[in-house]
Coordinates of C-alpha atoms in Angstrom, one line a residue:
M1 CA 131.8 -157.7 -68.8
E2 CA 132.7 -154.4 -68.9
A3 CA 130.5 -151.5 -67.7
N4 CA 131.1 -147.8 -68.3
E5 CA 129.7 -144.4 -68.8
A6 CA 130.9 -144.4 -72.5
R7 CA 132.4 -141.5 -72.5
E8 CA 134.9 -142.3 -75.6
S9 CA 134.0 -140.3 -78.6
F10 CA 133.1 -142.2 -81.4
F11 CA 134.0 -139.8 -84.3
T12 CA 135.6 -142.2 -85.7
T13 CA 132.6 -145.2 -86.0
K14 CA 131.1 -145.4 -89.6
L15 CA 127.9 -147.4 -91.1
F16 CA 128.8 -149.2 -94.0
G17 CA 125.7 -150.0 -96.7
Q18 CA 122.8 -147.5 -97.5
E19 CA 120.1 -149.5 -95.0
T20 CA 122.0 -149.7 -92.0
K21 CA 122.2 -145.8 -92.2
R22 CA 118.5 -145.3 -93.0
T23 CA 118.2 -147.6 -90.1
C24 CA 120.4 -145.5 -88.0
E25 CA 118.0 -142.6 -89.0
R26 CA 114.8 -144.4 -87.8
I27 CA 116.2 -145.3 -84.6
W28 CA 117.9 -141.9 -83.9
R29 CA 114.2 -140.7 -84.2
C30 CA 112.5 -143.5 -82.0
L31 CA 115.0 -142.4 -79.3
K32 CA 113.5 -138.6 -80.0
K33 CA 110.6 -139.7 -79.0
D34 CA 109.0 -139.2 -75.6
K35 CA 107.0 -142.6 -75.7
V36 CA 109.3 -144.7 -77.4
T37 CA 111.6 -146.2 -74.2
S38 CA 112.5 -149.2 -75.4
I39 CA 114.9 -150.3 -78.8
G40 CA 115.7 -153.6 -79.9
I41 CA 118.6 -153.9 -82.3
Y42 CA 119.3 -158.0 -84.4
G43 CA 121.4 -159.5 -86.9
V44 CA 123.8 -162.3 -87.3
K45 CA 127.2 -161.9 -85.7
G46 CA 129.5 -159.5 -87.6
V47 CA 126.5 -157.4 -89.8
G48 CA 127.9 -154.4 -87.2
K49 CA 125.1 -154.4 -84.6
T50 CA 127.5 -153.5 -82.4
T51 CA 128.8 -151.0 -84.4
L52 CA 125.2 -149.3 -85.0
A53 CA 124.9 -149.3 -81.4
K54 CA 128.1 -147.0 -80.7
L55 CA 127.1 -144.5 -83.1
I56 CA 123.8 -144.0 -81.4
N57 CA 125.7 -144.0 -78.1
H58 CA 128.0 -141.3 -79.4
L59 CA 124.7 -139.3 -80.7
L60 CA 123.4 -139.7 -77.8
Q61 CA 126.1 -138.4 -75.7
Q62 CA 126.6 -134.8 -78.0
K63 CA 123.0 -134.3 -78.6
T64 CA 121.6 -135.2 -75.4
Q65 CA 121.9 -134.9 -71.6
S66 CA 121.5 -138.4 -71.2
Q67 CA 123.7 -140.8 -69.2
V68 CA 125.1 -143.7 -71.4
I69 CA 125.6 -147.2 -69.4
W70 CA 127.5 -149.5 -72.0
I71 CA 127.5 -153.3 -70.8
N72 CA 128.8 -155.8 -72.8
I73 CA 127.3 -159.1 -71.9
S74 CA 129.2 -162.0 -72.0
Q75 CA 128.1 -165.5 -73.5
E76 CA 128.3 -167.1 -70.0
F77 CA 126.3 -163.9 -67.6
S78 CA 125.3 -164.2 -64.4
I79 CA 122.8 -161.6 -62.8
K80 CA 125.1 -160.4 -59.8
E81 CA 128.1 -159.6 -62.7
L82 CA 125.7 -157.1 -64.7
Q83 CA 124.4 -155.9 -61.4
N84 CA 128.3 -155.4 -60.5
D85 CA 128.9 -153.7 -64.0
I86 CA 125.5 -151.1 -63.6
A87 CA 126.5 -150.5 -60.2
A88 CA 130.2 -149.5 -61.0
A89 CA 128.9 -147.0 -63.7
I90 CA 126.2 -145.1 -61.4
G91 CA 128.8 -145.2 -58.6
L92 CA 126.7 -147.2 -56.4
D93 CA 128.5 -149.6 -53.9
L94 CA 126.9 -153.1 -53.9
L95 CA 130.3 -155.1 -52.8
E96 CA 128.3 -155.8 -49.6
E97 CA 125.4 -157.0 -50.5
E98 CA 125.1 -160.4 -51.5
D99 CA 120.8 -161.0 -51.9
E100 CA 120.8 -160.3 -56.0
E101 CA 116.9 -159.0 -55.2
K102 CA 117.9 -156.5 -53.0
R103 CA 121.0 -155.6 -54.9
A104 CA 118.3 -154.9 -57.9
I105 CA 116.3 -152.5 -55.1
A106 CA 119.1 -150.5 -54.9
L107 CA 119.8 -150.5 -58.4
H108 CA 116.4 -149.4 -58.8
E109 CA 116.2 -146.8 -56.2
S110 CA 119.3 -145.2 -57.9
F111 CA 118.0 -144.9 -61.3
K112 CA 115.4 -143.0 -59.9
G113 CA 118.3 -140.4 -58.6
K114 CA 118.3 -140.0 -62.4
K115 CA 116.4 -137.4 -65.0
D116 CA 117.9 -139.1 -68.2
F117 CA 119.8 -142.2 -68.8
V118 CA 119.7 -144.9 -71.1
L119 CA 121.1 -148.7 -70.8
I120 CA 122.6 -150.2 -73.7
L121 CA 123.3 -154.1 -73.3
D122 CA 125.1 -155.4 -75.9
D123 CA 124.8 -158.7 -77.7
A124 CA 122.3 -160.0 -75.4
L125 CA 122.2 -163.9 -76.6
E126 CA 119.1 -164.8 -74.1
D127 CA 116.0 -163.1 -71.7
I128 CA 117.7 -161.1 -69.3
P129 CA 115.0 -160.2 -66.7
L130 CA 115.2 -156.6 -66.3
K131 CA 113.8 -156.8 -62.8
M132 CA 116.9 -158.0 -61.9
L133 CA 118.8 -154.7 -63.3
G134 CA 117.0 -152.5 -61.4
N135 CA 113.9 -152.1 -63.3
P136 CA 115.1 -149.0 -65.7
L137 CA 112.4 -148.8 -67.7
K138 CA 110.0 -148.2 -64.8
V139 CA 112.0 -145.3 -63.6
E140 CA 110.5 -142.0 -65.9
G141 CA 113.2 -141.1 -67.5
G142 CA 114.7 -144.3 -68.3
R143 CA 115.5 -145.9 -72.0
L144 CA 116.8 -149.4 -73.1
I145 CA 118.7 -150.5 -75.6
V146 CA 119.2 -154.2 -76.8
T147 CA 121.5 -155.7 -79.4
S148 CA 121.6 -159.3 -79.7
C149 CA 122.1 -162.1 -83.1
L150 CA 118.0 -163.4 -82.1
L151 CA 114.4 -161.4 -83.3
E152 CA 113.2 -163.2 -80.3
T153 CA 115.5 -162.0 -77.5
C154 CA 114.8 -158.2 -78.4
R155 CA 110.8 -159.3 -78.3
K156 CA 111.2 -161.4 -75.0
M157 CA 112.9 -157.9 -73.1
G158 CA 110.2 -156.1 -74.0
C159 CA 111.4 -153.8 -76.8
Q160 CA 109.0 -151.5 -78.3
R161 CA 110.6 -151.2 -81.1
K162 CA 113.0 -153.9 -83.2
F163 CA 115.2 -152.9 -86.1
G164 CA 116.9 -155.4 -88.3
V165 CA 120.5 -154.5 -89.2
K166 CA 121.1 -156.1 -93.1
K167 CA 124.1 -157.6 -95.1
L168 CA 125.5 -155.2 -97.6
E169 CA 124.3 -155.5 -100.8
E170 CA 127.2 -156.1 -103.7
E171 CA 128.2 -153.1 -104.5
E172 CA 128.6 -151.9 -101.5
S173 CA 130.2 -154.8 -99.7
W174 CA 132.8 -154.3 -103.1
S175 CA 132.8 -150.6 -101.8
L176 CA 134.1 -151.5 -98.5
F177 CA 136.7 -153.8 -100.0
I178 CA 138.3 -151.0 -102.4
E179 CA 138.2 -148.6 -99.4
K180 CA 139.8 -150.9 -96.5
L181 CA 142.5 -152.4 -99.2
G182 CA 143.3 -148.9 -99.5
N183 CA 141.1 -147.6 -102.4
E184 CA 143.7 -145.6 -105.6
K185 CA 146.5 -146.9 -103.5
V186 CA 146.3 -150.7 -104.3
V187 CA 145.4 -151.8 -108.2
I188 CA 143.7 -154.6 -108.5
P189 CA 144.7 -156.1 -111.6
Q190 CA 141.4 -156.4 -114.5
E191 CA 142.7 -160.3 -115.2
V192 CA 141.8 -161.2 -111.1
E193 CA 139.5 -158.8 -110.8
E194 CA 136.3 -161.4 -111.0
M195 CA 138.3 -163.6 -108.6
A196 CA 138.1 -160.5 -106.3
K197 CA 134.8 -159.9 -106.1
F198 CA 134.0 -163.4 -105.8
V199 CA 135.9 -163.3 -102.7
V200 CA 133.7 -160.4 -101.7
N201 CA 130.7 -162.1 -102.4
N202 CA 131.5 -164.5 -100.2
C203 CA 131.9 -162.3 -97.3
G204 CA 127.7 -162.5 -97.1
G205 CA 128.1 -159.1 -96.7
L206 CA 128.9 -159.0 -92.8
P207 CA 131.5 -155.9 -92.7
L208 CA 133.4 -157.7 -90.7
R209 CA 134.4 -160.5 -92.9
I210 CA 134.9 -158.3 -95.6
I211 CA 137.1 -156.2 -93.4
T212 CA 139.4 -158.5 -92.4
I213 CA 139.7 -159.9 -95.9
A214 CA 141.2 -156.6 -97.4
K215 CA 143.2 -155.7 -94.1
S216 CA 145.2 -159.4 -94.7
L217 CA 145.9 -158.5 -98.2
K218 CA 146.5 -155.0 -97.0
G219 CA 149.8 -156.6 -95.3
L220 CA 150.5 -158.3 -98.9
E221 CA 153.7 -157.1 -101.3
L222 CA 151.2 -158.2 -104.3
D223 CA 153.1 -156.5 -107.0
G224 CA 152.3 -158.8 -109.8
L225 CA 149.1 -160.3 -111.3
N226 CA 151.0 -164.2 -110.2
K227 CA 150.8 -162.9 -106.4
W228 CA 147.3 -161.2 -106.6
K229 CA 146.0 -164.3 -108.0
K230 CA 148.0 -167.3 -105.7
A231 CA 146.4 -164.6 -102.4
L232 CA 143.2 -164.5 -103.9
E233 CA 143.3 -168.6 -104.5
N234 CA 144.6 -169.3 -101.0
I235 CA 141.3 -167.2 -99.9
I236 CA 138.9 -169.1 -101.8
Q237 CA 140.6 -172.4 -101.0
E238 CA 140.3 -171.5 -97.2
S239 CA 136.7 -170.4 -97.8
F240 CA 135.4 -173.6 -98.8
K241 CA 137.7 -176.1 -96.6
G242 CA 134.7 -178.0 -94.3
E243 CA 131.4 -175.7 -94.3
N244 CA 130.2 -174.0 -97.8
N245 CA 130.5 -170.3 -96.7
D246 CA 131.7 -170.5 -93.0
V247 CA 132.3 -166.9 -91.6
I248 CA 135.3 -169.0 -89.8
Q249 CA 136.7 -170.3 -92.3
M250 CA 137.3 -166.9 -94.1
L251 CA 138.5 -165.7 -91.1
L252 CA 141.5 -168.8 -90.9
Y253 CA 143.0 -166.1 -94.0
S254 CA 143.4 -163.5 -91.7
F255 CA 145.7 -166.3 -89.8
N256 CA 147.5 -168.0 -92.3
C257 CA 148.5 -165.1 -93.8
L258 CA 151.0 -164.5 -90.2
K259 CA 153.3 -166.3 -91.9
E260 CA 155.7 -166.2 -88.3
Q261 CA 154.5 -169.3 -85.9
N262 CA 155.2 -167.4 -83.2
L263 CA 152.5 -165.0 -84.1
Q264 CA 150.0 -167.6 -84.7
Q265 CA 150.9 -168.9 -81.3
C266 CA 150.2 -165.6 -79.7
F267 CA 147.0 -165.2 -81.0
L268 CA 146.0 -168.6 -80.3
Y269 CA 147.1 -167.8 -76.4
C270 CA 144.6 -164.8 -76.4
C271 CA 141.2 -167.5 -76.5
L272 CA 142.8 -169.1 -73.3
Y273 CA 141.0 -166.4 -72.1
P274 CA 137.5 -165.5 -71.7
E275 CA 135.2 -164.4 -73.9
D276 CA 135.0 -160.8 -73.9
E277 CA 137.9 -160.4 -71.7
K278 CA 140.0 -157.4 -72.1
I279 CA 143.6 -158.4 -71.5
P280 CA 145.9 -156.2 -70.4
K281 CA 148.8 -155.7 -73.0
D282 CA 151.6 -155.6 -70.3
Q283 CA 150.0 -158.9 -68.7
L284 CA 149.7 -161.0 -71.8
I285 CA 153.3 -159.6 -73.5
S286 CA 154.4 -161.2 -69.6
R287 CA 153.3 -164.1 -70.5
F288 CA 154.4 -164.5 -73.8
I289 CA 158.0 -164.1 -72.5
L290 CA 157.0 -167.0 -70.0
E291 CA 156.1 -169.3 -73.0
G292 CA 159.2 -168.9 -75.3
L293 CA 157.0 -166.4 -77.1
I294 CA 159.1 -163.8 -77.6
D295 CA 163.0 -164.0 -78.5
T296 CA 165.1 -163.3 -75.2
K297 CA 166.9 -159.9 -74.8
E298 CA 169.4 -158.2 -72.7
T299 CA 166.9 -156.3 -71.2
R300 CA 162.5 -156.4 -70.2
E301 CA 162.4 -153.4 -71.9
A302 CA 163.3 -155.0 -75.2
E303 CA 161.4 -158.2 -74.6
F304 CA 158.1 -155.9 -74.1
E305 CA 158.9 -153.9 -77.6
Q306 CA 158.8 -157.3 -79.1
G307 CA 155.9 -158.1 -77.9
Y308 CA 154.0 -154.6 -78.3
E309 CA 155.1 -154.8 -82.1
I310 CA 153.6 -158.4 -81.9
L311 CA 150.5 -157.2 -80.6
S312 CA 150.4 -154.5 -83.1
R313 CA 150.9 -156.7 -85.4
L314 CA 147.8 -158.5 -84.6
E315 CA 145.3 -155.7 -84.4
S316 CA 146.9 -154.3 -88.3
V317 CA 144.9 -157.6 -90.0
C318 CA 141.7 -157.6 -87.2
L319 CA 142.2 -160.0 -85.3
L320 CA 142.8 -158.2 -82.1
E321 CA 140.9 -155.4 -81.0
S322 CA 142.3 -152.5 -78.6
A323 CA 140.7 -152.0 -75.8
I324 CA 140.6 -150.5 -72.7
D325 CA 140.4 -151.8 -68.9
S326 CA 138.2 -150.0 -66.3
K327 CA 141.5 -149.3 -63.9
G328 CA 142.6 -147.2 -67.6
N329 CA 144.8 -149.9 -68.5
Q330 CA 145.3 -150.4 -72.6
C331 CA 144.5 -153.9 -73.3
V332 CA 143.5 -156.1 -76.8
K333 CA 140.2 -158.1 -77.2
M334 CA 138.9 -160.8 -79.5
H335 CA 135.9 -160.4 -81.1
N336 CA 133.7 -163.8 -80.4
L337 CA 133.5 -164.2 -84.3
I338 CA 137.3 -164.4 -84.1
R339 CA 137.4 -166.5 -80.9
D340 CA 135.5 -168.8 -82.3
M341 CA 138.0 -169.4 -85.4
A342 CA 140.7 -169.8 -82.8
M343 CA 139.1 -172.0 -81.0
R344 CA 138.3 -174.7 -83.6
I345 CA 142.3 -174.1 -84.5
T346 CA 143.1 -175.3 -81.4
Y347 CA 140.7 -178.9 -81.2
E348 CA 143.5 -180.3 -83.3
N349 CA 147.0 -178.7 -83.1
P350 CA 147.9 -177.1 -80.5
M351 CA 145.2 -178.7 -79.3
F352 CA 143.5 -176.6 -76.0
M353 CA 140.7 -177.3 -73.3
V354 CA 139.6 -174.2 -73.0
K355 CA 136.9 -173.6 -70.2
A356 CA 137.7 -170.0 -69.1
G357 CA 134.7 -168.3 -67.6
V358 CA 132.1 -170.3 -68.2
Q359 CA 130.6 -170.6 -64.0
L360 CA 131.9 -174.1 -63.8
N361 CA 131.5 -175.4 -60.5
D362 CA 133.3 -178.7 -61.1
A363 CA 136.8 -179.5 -62.7
P364 CA 136.7 -181.7 -65.7
K365 CA 136.9 -185.3 -65.5
E366 CA 140.0 -187.8 -65.9
H367 CA 139.4 -188.5 -69.5
E368 CA 138.7 -184.9 -70.8
W369 CA 142.6 -184.5 -69.6
L370 CA 143.3 -186.2 -73.3
E371 CA 147.3 -187.2 -73.5
N372 CA 147.5 -184.2 -76.9
L373 CA 147.0 -181.3 -74.7
D374 CA 149.2 -178.1 -74.7
K375 CA 147.2 -175.3 -72.9
V376 CA 144.2 -175.6 -70.7
S377 CA 142.5 -172.5 -69.5
L378 CA 139.7 -173.0 -66.4
M379 CA 140.1 -169.8 -65.4
R380 CA 137.2 -167.6 -63.7
N381 CA 135.0 -170.5 -62.6
K382 CA 133.5 -171.4 -60.0
I383 CA 136.0 -175.1 -59.0
A384 CA 136.3 -175.7 -55.4
E385 CA 138.0 -178.8 -55.6
I386 CA 139.7 -181.2 -57.8
P387 CA 138.5 -184.8 -56.5
A388 CA 141.2 -186.7 -54.4
G389 CA 143.1 -188.8 -56.9
T390 CA 142.9 -187.4 -60.1
S391 CA 145.7 -187.5 -62.1
A392 CA 145.8 -185.4 -65.5
K393 CA 147.7 -187.8 -67.6
C394 CA 149.3 -184.4 -70.6
P395 CA 152.5 -185.4 -70.8
K396 CA 153.1 -182.4 -73.3
L397 CA 151.0 -180.0 -71.4
T398 CA 152.7 -176.5 -71.3
T399 CA 150.2 -174.3 -69.6
L400 CA 147.9 -174.7 -67.2
M401 CA 145.6 -171.7 -65.7
L402 CA 143.5 -172.1 -62.4
Q403 CA 143.4 -168.4 -61.3
Q404 CA 140.5 -166.9 -60.4
N405 CA 138.2 -169.6 -58.7
Y406 CA 138.1 -168.2 -55.7
H407 CA 136.6 -170.7 -54.1
L408 CA 139.6 -173.4 -54.7
W409 CA 141.0 -174.8 -51.4
K410 CA 142.6 -178.0 -53.0
I411 CA 144.5 -180.5 -55.3
P412 CA 146.1 -183.5 -55.0
D413 CA 149.5 -184.6 -55.1
S414 CA 148.8 -186.6 -58.0
F415 CA 147.2 -183.9 -60.1
F416 CA 150.6 -183.4 -61.7
E417 CA 152.3 -186.0 -61.9
H418 CA 152.1 -186.7 -65.5
M419 CA 152.6 -182.9 -66.2
K420 CA 156.3 -182.5 -66.3
A421 CA 156.4 -180.4 -69.6
L422 CA 154.7 -177.6 -67.4
R423 CA 156.4 -174.3 -68.2
V424 CA 153.3 -171.7 -66.6
L425 CA 151.2 -172.5 -63.7
D426 CA 148.8 -169.9 -62.4
I427 CA 146.6 -170.6 -59.3
S428 CA 146.4 -166.5 -58.8
H429 CA 143.1 -165.6 -56.5
T430 CA 142.0 -168.6 -55.3
C431 CA 142.0 -169.6 -51.3
I432 CA 144.1 -172.8 -52.1
E433 CA 146.1 -173.6 -48.7
K434 CA 148.8 -176.1 -49.5
L435 CA 150.7 -177.0 -53.2
P436 CA 150.8 -180.2 -53.7
D437 CA 154.8 -181.5 -53.0
S438 CA 154.4 -182.6 -56.9
V439 CA 154.9 -179.0 -58.0
S440 CA 158.6 -179.4 -56.6
D441 CA 158.8 -181.7 -59.6
L442 CA 157.9 -179.8 -62.3
E443 CA 161.6 -178.8 -63.4
N444 CA 160.7 -177.1 -66.8
L445 CA 158.1 -174.5 -64.5
T446 CA 159.3 -171.2 -65.7
A447 CA 156.5 -169.4 -64.2
L448 CA 154.6 -170.1 -60.4
L449 CA 151.6 -167.6 -60.1
L450 CA 150.4 -167.5 -56.8
A451 CA 149.3 -163.9 -56.5
F452 CA 146.7 -162.9 -54.1
C453 CA 146.0 -166.9 -52.3
W454 CA 145.3 -165.7 -49.2
N455 CA 145.3 -169.2 -47.5
L456 CA 148.4 -170.1 -48.1
R457 CA 151.1 -170.3 -45.8
S458 CA 154.1 -172.0 -47.3
I459 CA 155.0 -174.1 -51.0
P460 CA 156.9 -176.8 -51.0
T461 CA 160.9 -176.3 -52.0
L462 CA 161.5 -175.4 -55.1
E463 CA 165.3 -177.0 -55.4
K464 CA 164.8 -178.8 -58.8
L465 CA 162.9 -175.8 -60.4
K466 CA 165.8 -174.2 -62.0
A467 CA 164.0 -173.2 -65.5
L468 CA 161.8 -171.1 -63.1
Q469 CA 162.0 -167.7 -64.2
E470 CA 159.2 -165.9 -62.4
L471 CA 158.1 -166.7 -59.1
D472 CA 155.0 -164.8 -57.4
L473 CA 154.1 -164.6 -54.3
S474 CA 152.2 -161.5 -53.9
G475 CA 149.2 -160.6 -51.4
T476 CA 150.2 -164.5 -49.4
A477 CA 150.3 -165.7 -45.8
I478 CA 153.8 -167.3 -46.4
Q479 CA 155.6 -166.3 -43.7
T480 CA 159.4 -166.7 -44.5
M481 CA 161.8 -167.2 -47.6
P482 CA 160.6 -170.5 -50.1
E483 CA 163.7 -173.1 -49.6
A484 CA 166.2 -173.2 -51.9
L485 CA 165.3 -169.7 -53.3
E486 CA 169.2 -168.9 -53.6
T487 CA 169.3 -171.2 -56.4
M488 CA 167.3 -170.2 -58.9
L489 CA 169.9 -169.2 -61.3
N490 CA 167.4 -167.9 -63.9
L491 CA 164.8 -165.5 -61.7
K492 CA 164.1 -162.9 -63.8
S493 CA 161.0 -161.4 -61.9
L494 CA 160.0 -162.0 -58.3
N495 CA 156.8 -160.5 -56.4
L496 CA 156.6 -160.3 -53.1
H497 CA 154.0 -157.8 -52.3
A498 CA 151.5 -157.4 -50.1
M499 CA 152.7 -160.5 -48.2
R500 CA 151.5 -159.2 -44.7
W501 CA 153.7 -162.0 -43.0
L502 CA 157.0 -161.9 -44.4
E503 CA 158.9 -158.9 -42.7
K504 CA 162.4 -159.5 -43.0
I505 CA 164.4 -160.9 -46.4
P506 CA 167.0 -162.9 -45.1
I507 CA 171.0 -161.4 -45.9
G508 CA 172.7 -162.7 -49.3
I509 CA 169.7 -164.5 -51.1
L510 CA 168.8 -161.8 -53.0
S511 CA 172.8 -161.2 -54.4
Q512 CA 173.1 -164.9 -55.3
I513 CA 169.8 -164.6 -57.7
S514 CA 172.2 -162.6 -60.3
S515 CA 169.0 -163.1 -63.3
L516 CA 167.1 -161.1 -61.0
K517 CA 166.0 -158.2 -63.4
R518 CA 162.4 -157.3 -61.5
L519 CA 161.4 -156.9 -57.7
V520 CA 158.5 -156.2 -56.1
L521 CA 158.5 -155.3 -52.4
S522 CA 155.7 -154.2 -49.7
H523 CA 156.8 -151.3 -48.0
H524 CA 156.8 -152.1 -44.5
T525 CA 159.7 -156.1 -45.6
D526 CA 162.8 -155.3 -44.8
V527 CA 166.2 -155.3 -46.6
E528 CA 169.5 -154.7 -45.5
G529 CA 173.5 -154.2 -46.3
E530 CA 174.8 -155.2 -49.1
E531 CA 171.1 -156.4 -50.9
L532 CA 170.2 -152.6 -50.9
E533 CA 173.1 -152.5 -53.5
E534 CA 171.4 -155.0 -55.7
L535 CA 168.4 -153.1 -55.8
K536 CA 169.9 -150.2 -57.7
E537 CA 170.9 -152.8 -60.4
L538 CA 167.9 -153.8 -61.0
E539 CA 165.6 -153.0 -64.1
E540 CA 162.3 -152.6 -62.2
F541 CA 162.2 -152.2 -58.3
Q542 CA 159.2 -151.5 -56.2
G543 CA 158.5 -151.0 -52.9
F544 CA 160.2 -148.3 -50.1
P545 CA 162.4 -145.6 -51.2
I546 CA 166.0 -146.3 -52.3
N547 CA 168.5 -143.7 -51.5

């Protein structure tokens, strides 16, 4: 989830369909009346509820003095997360308070100091107790807008006025399709126009579906009747595979238009992150590199350039959206419908197990670790330990994401015994105290990520990990450099930032890591002699100034 005061401009926001435009006008008239303090906007996924809410948001900013607080609600939200997001938006510090009711009271008191504000809750799938969000409607000048797939949710949340967003009419759908295809620049042969209209009509009047199909066609060289016919036939074939008129099947066409396998794999990789996640582009590209999804280049800069190009292509066919997170990072995110489609693809080949950000208290049972699993994401849950004796028999597993299980303190040695293909292991932001010795036998590992494992004081020998390209020990309690680090001939990135107990890097280690391109140190970490000259040759160095 992300909350902000929504100061970005939505001049580019455009509504599709006359009925939706009229709905927008009715909502705006309601907001100008003092008696209406809560509004619900409902409709099926992909119909344009969020787009409509964004336009209302823009109007509020441009035509009123209202402070707008925009909250995206993920499928597995928690009250505390919502409270944190609202607090961040209104400049309230709740970090020291754990009791949810006291946090709600603090939010309420903060709301009372505002003359006019609008809280927008986008994509509420269930009734959310407003009392726990500071009771915004019990404050003079406070108003609420809720968007939801369900009219019932709007009713339960006490919305005074409720507005349904309707699907586009056939003529409106066709106009939108032509517009997104490129207007006059793209000519549809008369012989296939009926087939094209059939495809558009089977989008069910959902703008998201229509735009996705149009942009996927826009990216093809359709310079003849046969190419148009084949492209449209492919769409029709995909749309009727499985469930009739299934929106996810329609979205599959855009995925299948990504002819290069690495593009498809990069897209699917994004579904390993939680729903509604804004994924920093640099972080994602770094993962693509480690997973071998980007061609090896002479410099990291060249590899990142290819990564940006991949993300740009995925955005151009509407499979990813641009976003900016609270730290100002350039990010991408997946629309929920598109993520659902990606998840469906990964049920079979490649096979993923994704349970990211769903409030899991226990790790999956041993029988859930299937033999054909390729990637597993259990990030951002509440898993405290993996039970003793657990052995995940996943000989094909290449990626395991356990980061941000903040209470995870124990992993048994048996857990990694059958993961010999593992390439990327992320245990960052956990309270793990000791890494299993079996990690030393993961000879295909390219990334070992242990950032801010504050309780971690040592790691087993790295002698066998000859393929390792990235080692992140930032924020750990490790006091000495890992054993056999100097033998890591493929190591490109080493992060030793915020290692409060590491005061000195022994002479000779850095000079022996011939592939090193990136090094991050704490300012207090000492480097001596000839090692300083080695630092000057790095592509990227963060730490003390080098003369």
